[in-house]
PDB file of C-alpha atoms in Angstrom:
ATOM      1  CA  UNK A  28       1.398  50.128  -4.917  1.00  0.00           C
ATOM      2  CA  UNK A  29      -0.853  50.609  -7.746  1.00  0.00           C
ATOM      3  CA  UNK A  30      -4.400  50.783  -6.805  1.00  0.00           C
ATOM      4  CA  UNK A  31      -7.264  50.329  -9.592  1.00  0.00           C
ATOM      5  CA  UNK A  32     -11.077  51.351  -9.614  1.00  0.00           C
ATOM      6  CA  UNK A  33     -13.774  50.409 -12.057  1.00  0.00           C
ATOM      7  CA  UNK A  34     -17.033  51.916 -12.930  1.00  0.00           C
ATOM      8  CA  UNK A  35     -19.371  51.694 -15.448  1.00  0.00           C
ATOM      9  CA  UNK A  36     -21.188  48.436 -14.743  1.00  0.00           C
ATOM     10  CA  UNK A  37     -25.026  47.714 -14.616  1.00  0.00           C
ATOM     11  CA  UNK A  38     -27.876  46.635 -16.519  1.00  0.00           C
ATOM     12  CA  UNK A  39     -28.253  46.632 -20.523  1.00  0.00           C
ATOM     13  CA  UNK A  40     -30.245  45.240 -22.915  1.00  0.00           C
ATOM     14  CA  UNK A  41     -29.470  43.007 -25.428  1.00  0.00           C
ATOM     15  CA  UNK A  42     -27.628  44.958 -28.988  1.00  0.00           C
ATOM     16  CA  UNK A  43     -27.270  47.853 -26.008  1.00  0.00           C
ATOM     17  CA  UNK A  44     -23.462  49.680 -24.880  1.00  0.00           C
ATOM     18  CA  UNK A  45     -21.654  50.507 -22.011  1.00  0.00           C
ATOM     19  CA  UNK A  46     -18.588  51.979 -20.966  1.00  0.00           C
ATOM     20  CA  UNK A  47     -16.218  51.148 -18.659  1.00  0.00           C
ATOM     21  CA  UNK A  48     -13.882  52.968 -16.687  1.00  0.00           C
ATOM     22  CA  UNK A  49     -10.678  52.218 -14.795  1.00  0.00           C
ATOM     23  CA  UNK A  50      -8.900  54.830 -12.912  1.00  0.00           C
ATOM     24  CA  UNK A  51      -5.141  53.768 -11.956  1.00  0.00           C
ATOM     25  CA  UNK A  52      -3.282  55.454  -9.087  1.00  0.00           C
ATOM     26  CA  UNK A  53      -0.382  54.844  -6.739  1.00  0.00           C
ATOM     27  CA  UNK A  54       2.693  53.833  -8.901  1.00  0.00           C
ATOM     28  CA  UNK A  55       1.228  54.439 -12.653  1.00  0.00           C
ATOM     29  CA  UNK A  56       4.455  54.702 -13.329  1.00  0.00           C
ATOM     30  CA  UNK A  57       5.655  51.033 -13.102  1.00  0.00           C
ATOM     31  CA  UNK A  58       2.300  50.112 -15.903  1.00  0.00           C
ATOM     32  CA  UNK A  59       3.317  48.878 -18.923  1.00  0.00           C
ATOM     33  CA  UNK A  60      -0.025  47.971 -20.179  1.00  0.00           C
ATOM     34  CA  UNK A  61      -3.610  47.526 -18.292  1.00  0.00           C
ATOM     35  CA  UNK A  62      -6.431  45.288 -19.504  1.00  0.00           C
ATOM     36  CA  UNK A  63      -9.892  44.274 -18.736  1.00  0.00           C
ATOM     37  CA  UNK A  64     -10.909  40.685 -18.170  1.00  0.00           C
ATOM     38  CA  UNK A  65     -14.218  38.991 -17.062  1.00  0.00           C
ATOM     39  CA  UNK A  66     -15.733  35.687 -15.651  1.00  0.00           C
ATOM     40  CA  UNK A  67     -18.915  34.618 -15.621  1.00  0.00           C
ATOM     41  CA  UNK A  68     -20.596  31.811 -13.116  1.00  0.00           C
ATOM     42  CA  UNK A  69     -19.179  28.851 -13.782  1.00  0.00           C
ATOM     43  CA  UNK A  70     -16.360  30.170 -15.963  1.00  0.00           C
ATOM     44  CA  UNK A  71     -13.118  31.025 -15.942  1.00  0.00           C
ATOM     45  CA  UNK A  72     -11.573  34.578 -16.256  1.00  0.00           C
ATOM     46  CA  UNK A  73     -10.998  35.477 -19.935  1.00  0.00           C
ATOM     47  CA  UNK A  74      -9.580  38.171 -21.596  1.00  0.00           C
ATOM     48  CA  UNK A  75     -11.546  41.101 -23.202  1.00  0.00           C
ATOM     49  CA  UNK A  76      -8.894  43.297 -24.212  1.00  0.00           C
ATOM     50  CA  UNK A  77      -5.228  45.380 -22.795  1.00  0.00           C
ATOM     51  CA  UNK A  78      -3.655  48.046 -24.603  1.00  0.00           C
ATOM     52  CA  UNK A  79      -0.120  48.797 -23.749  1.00  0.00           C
ATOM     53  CA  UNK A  80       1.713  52.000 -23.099  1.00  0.00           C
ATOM     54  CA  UNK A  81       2.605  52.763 -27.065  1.00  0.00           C
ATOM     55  CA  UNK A  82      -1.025  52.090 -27.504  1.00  0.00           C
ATOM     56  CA  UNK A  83      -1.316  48.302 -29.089  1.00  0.00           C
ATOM     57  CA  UNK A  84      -4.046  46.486 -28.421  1.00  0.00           C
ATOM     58  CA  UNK A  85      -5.083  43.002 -27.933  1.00  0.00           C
ATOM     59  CA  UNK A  86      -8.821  41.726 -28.192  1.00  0.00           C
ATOM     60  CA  UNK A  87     -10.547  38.434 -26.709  1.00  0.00           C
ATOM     61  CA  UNK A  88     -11.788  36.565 -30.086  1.00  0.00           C
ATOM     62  CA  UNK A  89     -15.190  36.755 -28.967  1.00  0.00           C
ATOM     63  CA  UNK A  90     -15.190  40.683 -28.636  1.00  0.00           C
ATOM     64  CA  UNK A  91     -13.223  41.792 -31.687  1.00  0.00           C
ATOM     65  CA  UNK A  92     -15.431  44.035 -33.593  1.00  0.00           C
ATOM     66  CA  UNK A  93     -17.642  45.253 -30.638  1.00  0.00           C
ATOM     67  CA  UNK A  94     -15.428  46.485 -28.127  1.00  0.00           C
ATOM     68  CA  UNK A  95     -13.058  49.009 -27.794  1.00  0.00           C
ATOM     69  CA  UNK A  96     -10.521  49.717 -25.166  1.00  0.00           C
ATOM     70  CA  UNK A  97      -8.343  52.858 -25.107  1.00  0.00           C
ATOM     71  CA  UNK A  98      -6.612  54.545 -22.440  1.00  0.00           C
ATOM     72  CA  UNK A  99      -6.398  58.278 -21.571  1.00  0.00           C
ATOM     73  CA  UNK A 100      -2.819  59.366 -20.373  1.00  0.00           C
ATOM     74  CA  UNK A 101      -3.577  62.208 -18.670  1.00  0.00           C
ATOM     75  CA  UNK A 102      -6.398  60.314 -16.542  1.00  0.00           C
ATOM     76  CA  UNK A 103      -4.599  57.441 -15.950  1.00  0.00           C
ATOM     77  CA  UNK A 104      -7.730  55.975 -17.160  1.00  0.00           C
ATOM     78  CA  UNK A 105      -8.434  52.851 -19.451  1.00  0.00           C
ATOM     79  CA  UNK A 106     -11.992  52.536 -20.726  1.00  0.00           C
ATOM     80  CA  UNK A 107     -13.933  49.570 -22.358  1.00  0.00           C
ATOM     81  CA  UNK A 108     -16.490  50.685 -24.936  1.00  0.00           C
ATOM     82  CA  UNK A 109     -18.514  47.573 -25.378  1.00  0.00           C
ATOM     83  CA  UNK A 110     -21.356  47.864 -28.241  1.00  0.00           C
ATOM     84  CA  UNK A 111     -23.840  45.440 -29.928  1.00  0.00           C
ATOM     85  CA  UNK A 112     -23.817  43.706 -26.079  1.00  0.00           C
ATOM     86  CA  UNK A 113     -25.308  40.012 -25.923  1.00  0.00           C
ATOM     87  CA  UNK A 114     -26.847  37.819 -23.029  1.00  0.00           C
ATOM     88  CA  UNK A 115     -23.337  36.129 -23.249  1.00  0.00           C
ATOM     89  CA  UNK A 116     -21.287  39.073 -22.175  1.00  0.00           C
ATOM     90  CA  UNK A 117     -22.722  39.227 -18.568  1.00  0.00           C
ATOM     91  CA  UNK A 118     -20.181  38.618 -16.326  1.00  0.00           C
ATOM     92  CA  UNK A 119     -18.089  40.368 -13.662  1.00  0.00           C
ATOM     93  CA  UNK A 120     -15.709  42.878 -15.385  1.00  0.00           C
ATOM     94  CA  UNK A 121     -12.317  43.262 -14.065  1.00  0.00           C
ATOM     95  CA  UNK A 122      -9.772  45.523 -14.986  1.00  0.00           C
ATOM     96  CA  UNK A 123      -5.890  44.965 -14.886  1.00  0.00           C
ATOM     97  CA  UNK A 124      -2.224  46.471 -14.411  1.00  0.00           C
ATOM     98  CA  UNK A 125       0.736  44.803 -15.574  1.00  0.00           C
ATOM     99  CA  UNK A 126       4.115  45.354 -16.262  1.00  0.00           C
ATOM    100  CA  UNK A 127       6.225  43.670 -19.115  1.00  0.00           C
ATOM    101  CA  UNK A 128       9.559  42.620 -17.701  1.00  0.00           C
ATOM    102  CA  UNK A 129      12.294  40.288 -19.528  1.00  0.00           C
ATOM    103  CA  UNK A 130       9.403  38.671 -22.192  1.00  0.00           C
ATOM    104  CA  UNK A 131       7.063  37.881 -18.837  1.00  0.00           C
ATOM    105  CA  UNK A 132       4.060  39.836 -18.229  1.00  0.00           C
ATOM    106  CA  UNK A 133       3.681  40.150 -14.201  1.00  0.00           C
ATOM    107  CA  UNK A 134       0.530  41.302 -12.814  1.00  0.00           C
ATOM    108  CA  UNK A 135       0.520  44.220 -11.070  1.00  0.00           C
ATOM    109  CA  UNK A 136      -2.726  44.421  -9.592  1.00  0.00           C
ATOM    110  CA  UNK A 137      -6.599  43.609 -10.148  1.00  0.00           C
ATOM    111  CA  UNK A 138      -9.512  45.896  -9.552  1.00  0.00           C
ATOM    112  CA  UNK A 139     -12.257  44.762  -7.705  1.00  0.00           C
ATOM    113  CA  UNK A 140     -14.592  43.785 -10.305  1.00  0.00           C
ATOM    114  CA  UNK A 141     -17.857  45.417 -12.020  1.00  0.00           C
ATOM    115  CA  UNK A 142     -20.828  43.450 -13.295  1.00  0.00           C
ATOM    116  CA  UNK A 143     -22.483  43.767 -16.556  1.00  0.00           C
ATOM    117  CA  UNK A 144     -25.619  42.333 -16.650  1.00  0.00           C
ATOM    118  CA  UNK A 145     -26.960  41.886 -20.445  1.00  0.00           C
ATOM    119  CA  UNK A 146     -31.224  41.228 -20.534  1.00  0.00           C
ATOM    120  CA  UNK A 147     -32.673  39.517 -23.295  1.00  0.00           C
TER     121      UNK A 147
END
């Protein structure tokens, strides 16, 4: 069973970066792609950004141009570089495995969530 941990989370003020990490393990071999999502209060979850295994990439509209994701193969590690951060990006971060099977994307597993906190 694949198993996911994030770090990289905490406090940042506004036009400020962070990175993100997410370190898969326990059946890597069954990703096709992993992601990161967040939610804040109040709010649904919403896509940031995935990248699949032959490297494509897919961006939330609000964080095209800011963020980054990219994975590291040898690390089974996706990260989320997230730059010119705004009040609006605080929320919980989570990151995501998923494997692409017949046209439907099923969810492998979710990690257990980092917060980003963005000051004014």
């Amino acid at each position: 069973q694949v198993q996911l941990v994030e770090s990289g989370g905490g406090l940042v003020q506004a036009g400020g970066s962070l990175r993100l990490s997410c370190v898969a393990s326990g059946g890597i071999f069954s990703i096709n792609g992993m992601g990161w999502y967040r939610q804040a209060p109040g709010k649904q979850r919403e896509l940031v950004a995935t990248i699949e295994r032959d490297g494509s990439t897919n961006y939330g509209d609000s964080v095209k141009g800011r963020f980054t994701i990219s994975r590291e193969n040898a690390k089974n590690t996706v990260y989320l570089q997230m730059n010119s951060l705004s009040p609006e990006d605080t929320a919980v971060y989570y990151c995501r495995a998923h494997q692409n099977r017949n046209g439907f994307t099923v969810v492998l597993q979710w990690g257990q969530g980092t917060q980003v906190t963005v000051s004014s």
